[in-house]
XYZ file of C-alpha atoms in Angstrom:
690
model
C 0.000 0.000 0.000
C 1.309 3.438 -0.937
C 0.278 6.319 1.254
C -0.550 9.669 -0.256
C 1.838 11.622 1.928
C 4.823 9.936 0.237
C 4.057 11.853 -2.944
C 4.082 15.210 -1.202
C 7.499 14.849 0.413
C 10.149 17.041 -1.241
C 13.000 15.259 -2.973
C 16.683 15.723 -2.176
C 17.042 17.746 -5.369
C 14.226 20.109 -4.378
C 15.621 20.566 -0.884
C 19.092 21.277 -2.272
C 17.662 23.797 -4.750
C 15.876 25.597 -1.926
C 19.195 26.147 -0.132
C 19.148 23.225 2.329
C 22.881 22.618 2.749
C 22.340 19.135 4.240
C 20.515 18.011 1.105
C 23.206 19.699 -0.981
C 25.847 17.770 0.992
C 24.121 14.443 0.326
C 23.676 15.228 -3.368
C 27.285 16.277 -4.065
C 28.753 13.503 -1.909
C 26.661 10.804 -3.641
C 28.063 11.914 -7.008
C 31.713 11.914 -5.909
C 31.801 8.956 -3.491
C 31.782 6.227 -6.189
C 35.126 7.649 -7.396
C 36.730 7.535 -3.952
C 36.251 11.270 -3.324
C 34.323 12.346 -0.228
C 32.704 15.770 -0.037
C 31.434 17.868 2.874
C 29.292 20.915 2.145
C 29.075 23.687 4.711
C 26.251 26.166 4.965
C 26.428 28.937 2.385
C 27.613 32.322 3.589
C 26.468 35.282 1.502
C 25.556 32.899 -1.325
C 28.986 31.155 -1.384
C 28.976 27.382 -0.752
C 32.063 25.930 0.934
C 32.979 22.348 -0.078
C 35.772 20.257 1.428
C 36.779 17.307 -0.803
C 38.964 14.469 0.445
C 40.853 12.081 -1.838
C 41.740 8.527 -0.955
C 45.460 7.984 -1.174
C 45.175 5.161 -3.675
C 43.883 7.555 -6.359
C 47.454 8.793 -6.914
C 50.866 7.711 -5.606
C 51.811 11.302 -4.818
C 50.150 14.630 -4.220
C 51.330 16.082 -7.536
C 48.761 14.151 -9.552
C 45.950 15.163 -7.199
C 46.984 18.780 -7.460
C 47.476 19.020 -11.214
C 45.495 16.385 -13.098
C 42.337 16.157 -10.996
C 42.034 19.764 -9.886
C 40.732 21.358 -13.073
C 38.356 18.507 -13.916
C 36.968 18.257 -10.392
C 36.338 22.022 -10.138
C 34.525 22.029 -13.470
C 32.482 18.980 -12.449
C 31.322 20.544 -9.157
C 30.573 23.887 -10.818
C 28.542 22.181 -13.498
C 26.477 20.280 -10.929
C 25.762 23.504 -9.025
C 24.776 25.202 -12.276
C 22.380 22.321 -13.040
C 20.911 22.696 -9.571
C 19.843 26.254 -10.569
C 19.478 27.390 -6.971
C 18.901 31.109 -6.300
C 20.754 30.681 -2.981
C 24.035 29.547 -4.577
C 26.062 32.300 -6.220
C 29.563 30.886 -5.827
C 31.615 27.969 -4.513
C 34.849 27.742 -2.555
C 36.544 24.316 -2.860
C 39.261 23.018 -0.508
C 41.018 19.677 -1.245
C 43.091 17.409 0.964
C 43.978 13.756 1.476
C 41.600 11.787 3.689
C 42.741 11.796 7.292
C 45.321 14.583 6.860
C 44.846 18.243 7.868
C 47.067 19.728 5.141
C 45.146 21.470 2.334
C 46.481 20.500 -1.110
C 44.757 23.321 -3.005
C 41.749 25.633 -2.867
C 39.823 27.554 -5.476
C 36.851 29.927 -5.577
C 34.464 30.153 -8.546
C 31.438 32.353 -9.167
C 28.339 30.426 -10.335
C 25.958 32.230 -12.719
C 22.611 30.437 -13.059
C 19.265 31.617 -14.428
C 17.806 31.581 -10.922
C 20.441 33.750 -9.236
C 20.640 35.938 -12.347
C 16.998 36.809 -11.891
C 17.653 37.484 -8.244
C 20.603 39.720 -9.096
C 18.504 41.450 -11.747
C 15.778 42.108 -9.190
C 18.289 43.595 -6.795
C 19.790 45.637 -9.615
C 16.333 46.925 -10.525
C 15.935 48.204 -7.007
C 19.241 49.997 -7.359
C 18.206 51.290 -10.772
C 14.984 52.674 -9.365
C 16.963 54.531 -6.724
C 19.383 55.807 -9.393
C 16.482 56.919 -11.553
C 15.048 58.886 -8.703
C 18.358 60.589 -8.050
C 18.806 61.256 -11.772
C 15.380 62.764 -12.270
C 15.916 64.988 -9.272
C 19.246 66.094 -10.717
C 17.606 66.883 -14.069
C 15.388 69.316 -12.345
C 18.391 71.075 -10.881
C 20.857 70.926 -13.789
C 20.503 72.270 -17.330
C 19.272 70.213 -20.251
C 22.694 69.791 -21.906
C 24.352 68.389 -18.836
C 21.307 66.265 -18.110
C 21.399 64.745 -21.620
C 25.099 63.863 -21.202
C 24.495 62.143 -17.876
C 21.441 60.301 -19.184
C 23.390 58.996 -22.207
C 26.201 57.660 -20.027
C 23.736 55.953 -17.741
C 21.850 54.284 -20.626
C 25.110 53.034 -22.186
C 26.290 51.542 -18.903
C 22.913 49.857 -18.287
C 22.874 48.240 -21.766
C 26.411 46.887 -21.310
C 25.454 45.422 -17.932
C 22.379 43.774 -19.442
C 24.406 42.207 -22.285
C 26.916 40.832 -19.811
C 24.193 39.244 -17.661
C 22.707 37.289 -20.593
C 26.032 35.925 -21.875
C 26.365 32.121 -21.914
C 28.758 30.662 -19.360
C 31.224 27.915 -20.340
C 29.410 25.470 -18.054
C 26.144 26.084 -19.959
C 27.976 25.378 -23.210
C 29.448 22.178 -21.738
C 25.992 21.050 -20.574
C 24.527 21.675 -24.023
C 27.318 19.628 -25.631
C 27.172 16.728 -23.171
C 23.417 16.021 -23.281
C 21.672 13.341 -21.205
C 23.643 10.266 -20.108
C 23.443 7.310 -22.512
C 20.893 4.568 -21.835
C 22.325 1.290 -20.600
C 22.143 -1.496 -23.193
C 19.679 -4.354 -22.768
C 22.423 -6.975 -23.117
C 25.883 -7.607 -21.688
C 28.902 -9.001 -23.496
C 30.082 -11.992 -21.466
C 33.239 -13.999 -22.089
C 31.672 -16.282 -24.722
C 28.466 -14.597 -25.852
C 26.070 -11.685 -25.499
C 23.744 -12.254 -22.529
C 20.397 -10.424 -22.200
C 19.654 -8.501 -19.019
C 16.613 -9.784 -17.112
C 14.485 -6.970 -15.710
C 13.239 -7.898 -12.238
C 10.029 -5.864 -11.877
C 8.135 -8.015 -9.371
C 9.556 -6.686 -6.097
C 7.983 -6.408 -2.661
C 8.635 -2.671 -2.217
C 9.258 -0.853 -5.505
C 9.494 2.548 -3.749
C 12.404 1.459 -1.553
C 15.689 2.106 -3.437
C 17.465 -0.598 -1.441
C 18.034 -3.850 -3.354
C 17.902 -6.942 -1.130
C 19.536 -10.239 -2.120
C 19.032 -13.522 -0.247
C 21.283 -16.596 -0.352
C 20.431 -20.001 1.098
C 22.383 -23.236 1.309
C 21.675 -26.684 -0.116
C 18.066 -27.448 -1.131
C 16.960 -31.026 -1.830
C 13.260 -31.620 -2.567
C 13.082 -35.373 -1.951
C 10.111 -37.392 -0.721
C 10.904 -36.691 2.923
C 9.693 -33.116 2.477
C 6.510 -34.319 0.783
C 5.853 -36.704 3.677
C 6.183 -33.856 6.179
C 4.190 -31.315 4.194
C 1.448 -33.582 2.913
C 2.178 -32.434 -0.679
C 1.483 -28.833 0.288
C 3.900 -26.847 -1.889
C 3.553 -23.718 0.272
C 4.499 -25.541 3.464
C 8.315 -25.641 3.174
C 8.791 -21.830 2.978
C 5.717 -20.950 5.038
C 7.814 -19.362 7.817
C 10.403 -17.720 5.540
C 8.827 -14.366 4.688
C 12.374 -13.022 4.344
C 12.733 -14.968 1.092
C 9.492 -13.693 -0.405
C 10.316 -10.096 0.566
C 13.790 -10.180 -1.009
C 14.186 -8.649 -4.452
C 16.343 -11.573 -5.675
C 16.486 -14.864 -3.712
C 18.863 -17.732 -4.516
C 19.506 -21.326 -3.353
C 21.760 -24.233 -4.361
C 19.450 -26.874 -5.897
C 20.930 -30.344 -5.263
C 18.549 -32.573 -7.210
C 17.369 -32.772 -10.806
C 13.676 -32.061 -11.437
C 12.956 -34.988 -13.723
C 10.969 -38.171 -14.227
C 13.860 -39.887 -15.998
C 14.420 -43.558 -15.176
C 17.871 -43.865 -16.712
C 20.496 -45.956 -15.017
C 21.849 -43.603 -12.340
C 25.376 -44.922 -12.850
C 28.035 -45.820 -10.325
C 27.284 -43.076 -7.791
C 26.225 -44.253 -4.373
C 23.705 -41.423 -3.894
C 21.516 -40.210 -6.749
C 18.814 -37.624 -6.123
C 15.836 -36.509 -8.157
C 12.464 -34.919 -7.486
C 9.259 -34.702 -9.471
C 9.104 -31.604 -11.687
C 5.977 -30.574 -9.773
C 8.263 -29.894 -6.810
C 9.385 -26.679 -8.506
C 6.238 -25.161 -6.995
C 8.008 -25.306 -3.625
C 10.599 -22.871 -4.988
C 8.101 -20.532 -6.635
C 5.936 -20.452 -3.489
C 9.049 -19.615 -1.440
C 10.018 -16.670 -3.628
C 13.177 -18.272 -5.101
C 14.265 -16.378 -8.225
C 17.481 -18.158 -9.214
C 19.167 -21.508 -8.445
C 22.740 -22.754 -8.730
C 23.148 -25.984 -10.699
C 26.947 -26.131 -10.557
C 26.997 -28.949 -8.009
C 27.646 -32.657 -7.568
C 24.031 -33.800 -8.176
C 22.910 -31.826 -11.238
C 24.010 -34.720 -13.510
C 22.705 -37.594 -11.369
C 20.375 -38.575 -14.226
C 22.747 -37.529 -16.991
C 21.792 -35.216 -19.840
C 18.026 -36.041 -19.962
C 17.700 -35.237 -16.264
C 19.571 -31.935 -16.679
C 17.507 -30.934 -19.724
C 14.281 -31.700 -17.836
C 15.507 -29.561 -14.944
C 16.384 -26.605 -17.177
C 13.034 -26.752 -18.987
C 11.132 -27.003 -15.710
C 12.922 -23.992 -14.237
C 12.406 -21.954 -17.409
C 8.685 -22.690 -17.425
C 8.470 -21.640 -13.756
C 10.319 -18.365 -14.408
C 13.281 -19.322 -12.214
C 16.786 -18.460 -13.385
C 19.603 -20.999 -13.298
C 23.364 -21.023 -13.765
C 26.362 -23.333 -13.625
C 25.123 -26.126 -15.931
C 23.821 -26.442 -19.484
C 23.517 -28.370 -22.720
C 26.997 -27.218 -23.772
C 29.934 -25.241 -22.425
C 28.534 -21.902 -23.616
C 25.270 -22.440 -21.743
C 27.039 -23.813 -18.663
C 29.304 -20.725 -18.424
C 26.477 -18.289 -19.168
C 25.988 -15.817 -16.275
C 22.597 -14.622 -15.088
C 22.341 -10.816 -15.336
C 19.471 -9.356 -13.316
C 18.600 -5.661 -13.146
C 16.451 -4.592 -10.216
C 15.722 -0.992 -9.197
C 18.417 0.266 -11.550
C 21.198 -2.007 -10.194
C 22.676 -4.801 -12.301
C 23.833 -7.968 -10.558
C 25.746 -10.739 -12.361
C 25.635 -14.300 -10.958
C 28.291 -16.921 -11.788
C 28.493 -20.553 -10.645
C 31.353 -23.090 -10.679
C 31.808 -26.720 -9.553
C 35.284 -27.511 -8.242
C 35.679 -30.788 -10.114
C 35.995 -31.956 -13.706
C 33.345 -34.653 -13.201
C 30.543 -34.301 -15.786
C 32.164 -31.114 -17.128
C 30.336 -29.442 -20.006
C 32.093 -29.151 -23.356
C 31.400 -28.290 -26.976
C 28.223 -30.215 -27.833
C 28.254 -31.988 -24.464
C 25.897 -31.257 -21.588
C 27.375 -30.892 -18.144
C 28.496 -28.642 -15.327
C 30.659 -25.508 -15.383
C 33.870 -26.787 -13.841
C 36.152 -24.343 -12.047
C 39.391 -23.281 -13.724
C 41.140 -20.163 -12.540
C 41.724 -18.661 -15.970
C 38.085 -19.261 -16.799
C 36.965 -17.551 -13.602
C 39.199 -14.556 -14.273
C 38.014 -14.265 -17.871
C 34.318 -14.405 -16.907
C 34.665 -11.764 -14.188
C 36.762 -9.344 -16.218
C 34.361 -9.546 -19.156
C 31.470 -8.449 -16.911
C 33.222 -6.028 -14.560
C 32.755 -2.860 -16.606
C 29.127 -3.596 -17.539
C 27.407 -4.490 -14.257
C 27.275 -3.023 -10.762
C 27.831 -6.170 -8.668
C 29.286 -9.635 -9.366
C 28.358 -12.670 -7.227
C 30.374 -15.904 -7.619
C 29.069 -19.261 -6.314
C 31.444 -22.174 -5.639
C 30.482 -25.798 -4.986
C 33.577 -26.968 -3.147
C 35.145 -28.255 0.048
C 34.967 -31.315 2.312
C 31.652 -32.545 3.667
C 31.058 -31.941 7.391
C 34.208 -29.802 7.700
C 33.823 -26.730 9.899
C 36.704 -24.913 8.212
C 37.705 -24.394 4.567
C 40.988 -25.672 3.211
C 43.905 -23.432 2.317
C 43.236 -23.915 -1.403
C 39.661 -22.652 -0.934
C 40.896 -19.511 0.784
C 43.395 -18.941 -2.031
C 40.694 -19.438 -4.660
C 38.191 -17.143 -2.924
C 40.717 -14.345 -2.539
C 41.860 -14.827 -6.131
C 38.229 -14.375 -7.169
C 37.962 -11.088 -5.265
C 41.236 -9.935 -6.822
C 39.715 -10.409 -10.279
C 36.838 -8.057 -9.447
C 34.094 -10.097 -7.750
C 32.024 -8.398 -5.043
C 30.755 -11.477 -3.167
C 31.799 -15.159 -2.947
C 29.254 -17.711 -1.674
C 30.152 -21.376 -1.080
C 28.110 -24.593 -0.899
C 28.476 -28.389 -0.483
C 29.945 -29.126 3.016
C 26.358 -29.481 4.462
C 27.414 -27.464 7.526
C 28.078 -23.804 8.181
C 31.639 -22.588 7.682
C 33.240 -19.284 8.548
C 33.201 -15.993 6.645
C 35.811 -13.278 6.191
C 36.308 -9.816 4.709
C 39.050 -9.638 2.087
C 39.877 -6.276 0.477
C 36.532 -4.924 1.564
C 34.551 -7.785 -0.003
C 32.759 -10.637 1.859
C 33.564 -14.326 1.417
C 31.112 -16.881 2.858
C 32.663 -20.332 2.577
C 29.574 -22.479 3.212
C 25.912 -21.802 4.041
C 25.301 -25.417 5.016
C 21.954 -27.121 4.413
C 18.780 -25.089 4.002
C 15.885 -27.421 3.109
C 17.527 -30.792 2.567
C 15.132 -33.721 2.227
C 17.979 -36.240 1.914
C 19.129 -35.516 5.471
C 19.229 -38.266 8.083
C 17.742 -35.698 10.458
C 15.002 -33.163 9.813
C 15.915 -30.775 12.674
C 19.128 -28.726 12.536
C 20.529 -25.206 12.762
C 21.702 -23.184 9.788
C 21.747 -19.609 8.476
C 20.932 -17.614 5.358
C 22.810 -14.611 4.001
C 21.051 -11.292 3.386
C 22.780 -8.642 1.271
C 21.388 -5.094 0.969
C 22.589 -2.740 -1.770
C 21.933 0.984 -1.750
C 23.789 3.665 -3.670
C 27.363 2.356 -3.471
C 27.090 0.574 -0.115
C 26.702 -3.124 0.676
C 25.306 -4.428 3.952
C 25.911 -8.133 4.647
C 24.301 -10.036 7.520
C 23.686 -13.598 8.661
C 20.102 -14.495 9.579
C 20.036 -17.436 12.039
C 17.654 -20.213 10.995
C 16.229 -23.202 12.854
C 14.906 -26.090 10.750
C 12.101 -28.198 12.251
C 10.816 -31.134 10.219
C 12.536 -29.662 7.132
C 10.746 -26.337 7.652
C 13.139 -23.366 8.189
C 12.393 -20.280 10.234
C 14.486 -17.233 11.129
C 14.861 -17.145 14.909
C 15.846 -14.505 17.422
C 16.614 -14.483 21.131
C 18.742 -17.195 22.668
C 18.424 -19.567 19.700
C 19.493 -16.904 17.221
C 22.373 -15.799 19.431
C 23.588 -19.396 19.703
C 23.723 -19.815 15.911
C 25.406 -16.454 15.332
C 27.928 -17.196 18.079
C 28.793 -20.449 16.316
C 29.348 -18.570 13.035
C 31.526 -16.068 14.868
C 33.561 -18.859 16.451
C 34.297 -20.708 13.206
C 35.132 -17.377 11.509
C 37.748 -16.465 14.109
C 40.513 -18.269 12.195
C 40.676 -15.425 9.645
C 42.605 -12.179 9.965
C 39.418 -10.181 9.397
C 36.425 -12.362 10.284
C 33.016 -11.211 9.127
C 30.591 -10.505 11.933
C 26.843 -11.051 11.997
C 26.342 -7.629 10.355
C 28.754 -5.425 8.455
C 28.449 -2.463 6.052
C 31.007 -2.231 3.259
C 31.752 0.684 0.982
C 31.708 0.022 -2.751
C 34.939 -0.627 -4.649
C 36.601 2.114 -6.650
C 36.370 0.565 -10.078
C 37.289 2.974 -12.892
C 37.103 0.160 -15.426
C 33.317 -0.060 -15.108
C 32.846 3.563 -16.128
C 31.842 4.133 -19.759
C 34.550 5.396 -22.114
C 33.601 8.956 -23.187
C 35.844 10.305 -25.994
C 34.853 13.937 -25.436
C 34.990 14.054 -21.666
C 34.610 17.362 -19.889
C 37.486 16.395 -17.616
C 40.819 17.267 -19.192
C 43.645 14.850 -18.637
C 41.386 11.789 -18.375
C 43.342 8.740 -19.448
C 42.122 6.431 -22.196
C 42.394 2.675 -21.671
C 41.230 1.157 -24.943
C 44.207 -1.201 -25.238
C 44.070 -4.375 -23.114
C 46.768 -4.789 -20.501
C 49.732 -7.058 -21.015
C 48.464 -9.470 -18.370
C 44.957 -9.907 -19.756
C 43.774 -13.537 -19.650
C 44.403 -15.675 -22.696
C 41.122 -17.173 -23.868
C 42.924 -19.832 -25.873
C 43.983 -21.887 -22.878
C 42.976 -22.535 -19.294
C 44.808 -23.815 -16.257
C 44.283 -24.209 -12.549
C 47.228 -21.973 -11.659
C 46.376 -18.501 -10.323
C 46.758 -15.755 -12.883
C 49.452 -13.140 -12.190
C 48.470 -9.872 -10.546
C 46.893 -7.349 -12.829
C 48.207 -3.757 -13.149
C 46.183 -1.171 -11.357
C 43.829 0.557 -13.839
C 44.232 4.257 -14.539
C 41.584 6.432 -12.985
C 38.995 7.576 -15.552
C 36.838 10.420 -14.315
C 33.140 9.902 -15.104
C 30.980 11.923 -17.494
C 28.513 14.352 -16.012
C 26.005 12.121 -14.222
C 22.289 12.704 -14.188
C 20.475 14.081 -11.172
C 20.346 11.549 -8.317
C 17.303 9.413 -7.738
C 14.778 10.482 -5.191
C 15.686 8.743 -1.934
C 13.143 6.943 0.116
C 12.933 5.216 3.470
C 15.522 2.530 3.163
C 16.079 -0.768 4.901
C 19.836 -0.537 4.388
C 20.320 1.360 7.643
C 18.435 0.332 10.702
C 17.315 3.826 11.631
C 16.043 4.480 8.094
C 17.747 7.832 7.803
C 20.066 7.049 4.893
C 23.797 7.717 4.787
C 25.269 10.140 7.255
C 25.870 13.699 6.015
C 29.575 14.120 6.359
C 32.665 14.001 4.209
C 34.105 10.791 5.563
C 32.094 7.596 6.130
C 30.115 7.592 9.381
C 31.653 6.076 12.511
C 30.310 3.051 14.271
C 27.241 3.724 16.359
C 24.357 1.832 17.877
C 22.321 2.344 14.710
C 24.923 1.108 12.240
C 26.874 -2.171 12.138
C 30.636 -1.842 11.858
C 31.760 -0.419 8.493
C 34.771 -1.851 6.706
C 36.465 0.016 3.897
C 37.937 -1.573 0.801
C 41.161 0.416 1.074
C 41.809 -0.611 4.678
C 44.829 -2.960 4.879
C 44.067 -6.562 5.722
C 46.751 -6.609 8.388
C 47.878 -3.756 10.647
C 51.526 -4.312 9.712
C 53.022 -4.398 6.235
C 55.001 -7.557 6.842
C 53.872 -10.526 4.734
C 52.325 -13.131 7.002
C 50.582 -16.411 6.227
C 46.808 -16.497 6.364
C 46.877 -18.062 9.828
C 49.504 -18.879 12.380
C 47.939 -22.181 13.400
C 46.290 -25.077 11.539
C 42.728 -24.514 10.391
C 41.576 -27.964 11.404
C 41.580 -27.958 15.181
C 39.325 -31.002 15.514
C 38.936 -34.122 13.372
C 36.169 -33.989 10.789
C 34.574 -37.273 11.913
C 34.980 -38.731 15.401
C 34.200 -42.447 15.996
C 31.272 -42.943 18.380
C 31.878 -44.184 21.875
C 31.268 -47.935 22.368
C 29.215 -47.251 25.486
C 26.660 -44.995 23.812
C 23.994 -45.765 21.270
C 24.434 -44.634 17.663
C 23.273 -41.052 17.214
C 22.360 -40.057 13.663
C 24.626 -37.383 12.190
C 22.807 -34.105 11.646
C 24.165 -33.823 8.102
C 24.957 -37.426 7.109
C 22.933 -39.446 4.675
C 23.069 -42.717 6.724
C 23.196 -43.106 10.517
C 26.557 -44.357 11.803
C 26.972 -47.738 13.502
C 26.862 -47.905 17.250
C 30.042 -49.893 17.959
C 33.320 -50.559 16.282
C 33.195 -53.448 13.820
C 36.206 -55.275 15.233
C 37.913 -56.017 18.614
C 41.519 -56.717 19.488
C 42.293 -59.265 22.304
C 45.503 -60.911 23.529
C 45.447 -64.692 24.160
C 47.663 -66.172 26.877
C 49.612 -69.372 26.121
C 51.318 -71.751 28.624
C 55.001 -72.295 28.187
C 56.715 -75.697 28.153
C 60.321 -76.894 27.842
C 61.607 -78.429 24.657
C 62.049 -82.248 24.967
C 64.741 -83.666 22.638
C 63.667 -86.412 20.278
C 59.973 -85.611 20.612
C 58.035 -84.157 17.749
C 56.074 -81.036 18.365
C 52.819 -80.085 16.672
C 53.527 -76.457 15.650
C 49.945 -75.839 14.596
C 48.470 -76.314 18.025
C 51.075 -74.959 20.442
C 53.211 -71.893 20.577
C 57.009 -72.253 20.843
C 58.435 -71.306 24.252
C 62.114 -70.426 24.557
C 64.113 -72.088 27.361
C 65.088 -69.967 30.314
C 68.421 -68.188 30.074
C 71.132 -69.707 32.269
C 72.246 -67.608 35.171
C 76.016 -68.164 34.659
C 77.216 -68.060 31.089
C 80.965 -68.422 30.510
């Protein structure tokens, strides 16, 4: 329901135009923050706005570049935005620049802003002065002769005409605005590594007036008969208590069973899963928008089972990734645009089993060069990149070293979020270079479980402007039915996640807000940019990935891209009450990011070093595996089913070791001895041996 008062609230643009310096601060800062430049606007004094801009140090290795190359372009950009604002209260701007966190001012510059609105205001004030001058002139004409009066009147008219011509002259910023025009419309397709992929417009959202985009990620989903037995074939039952999934703009799970009626020979695998295609209604009723098929069970019923699954998901309007009829379809990303933000989803299976190939159906197997190529192809065309990995050891609480290397390699290539599946239990999460890595979300709704009651968690990601909020939602599963819990139960689950995440240098807490990466490569290339000195990067770098070959070795580090200043952006969108921040007030109005408070979870910045010292250290100083993965049950206790295992373990050990005592006897000469029935006893050693 939309209330009428929402339409009467003034927008940020209207408030800034009226002279509200807080709205002006938010507007200018939102335009500069994506480029790593923070702005703080102080209240205008006598029509002059004072702006303090702060550069992040990584924009330039020294202060010379910030002072020479960026100065002219940044001043023109700010002046143009103020001219577009057309506020009668803004007649000039005074800009001060410095490095973030340092008091020294690099440069400062003052510029007069001439807009139609303040020109009219100046003209009105000048008319008042003119009226006073006219009165004085007419009075003088009465006192002075006609010749002198004509001379004075002619001088006054000439001066007034020159002033009028000067006031209507076109400023260089008006000429630049006329030449630039509106920003170009984003294309309806994206060029991926192998093909052009259409962008799916997600229009069915719970709250279209909230600019925050919410993403939801769940763990393993298996729709076997055990769920049907508990729900009584009620397709709405499984997600009945998960309103969080239906309210999310884009919700995702890892589907671990084909949706098929195929009766092919399942092969040599010990466990083969499938569910009736009608079970897809469980996903649609739960609000699932996209599923990951890059897993160990997508090919349980070979190509016919996979084709049935793909057709069933397409007919239900559910996206899928990570598997296909050929390698091009298996590598194809899902590009979803929701509320103006484009999110790319990629999925990989860390094994070559059932790998897709040219003309061969299968799964998108993970190869590092392939991962790097897919991410780099999308990085400049989308806003966020999410990479899913099906990897790891079942029932392991901690990821292996190779998983940590792979996840961090993925972030280095430009991914914004890494989500892992397969171990059937929750694993830890970390922040690497300002980006979250969640190694395993465990089981979500898993009908193949030996137990139907267990604890797990789902991941909620909120995107607004250029900020990302990541949080774990604790979930209790009862009879295969999940529910987000709070209180003591929720605290227990979150404490467990915190404990298993403590092995990392920068563990991810239950909630964290991250600033967006500074990614000049994703900005469009404008040949006639208004910013002089902007570098052009049309030629690929020397270390670009070679599409002709793939390997599992990490690609070498890429050179840091040259900063490309953006074209003049359009006016910002009208903000609304957002769920990104708990207090619903939007980002704080200040030049630097807001500090930690009771209303905001801790904020982590992408440029913050991963370790306080610059010395190279290993990822951890102690082994990751502190406990064995599987402990044998005690002989004295009954067998307890494993919460994540497929079959219950045996109660006792299958063998026993016992020592049998034999009697000793002396050897009698000349008497045969049956060696099969008795053991040989050595004679006692003599006490005195010469």
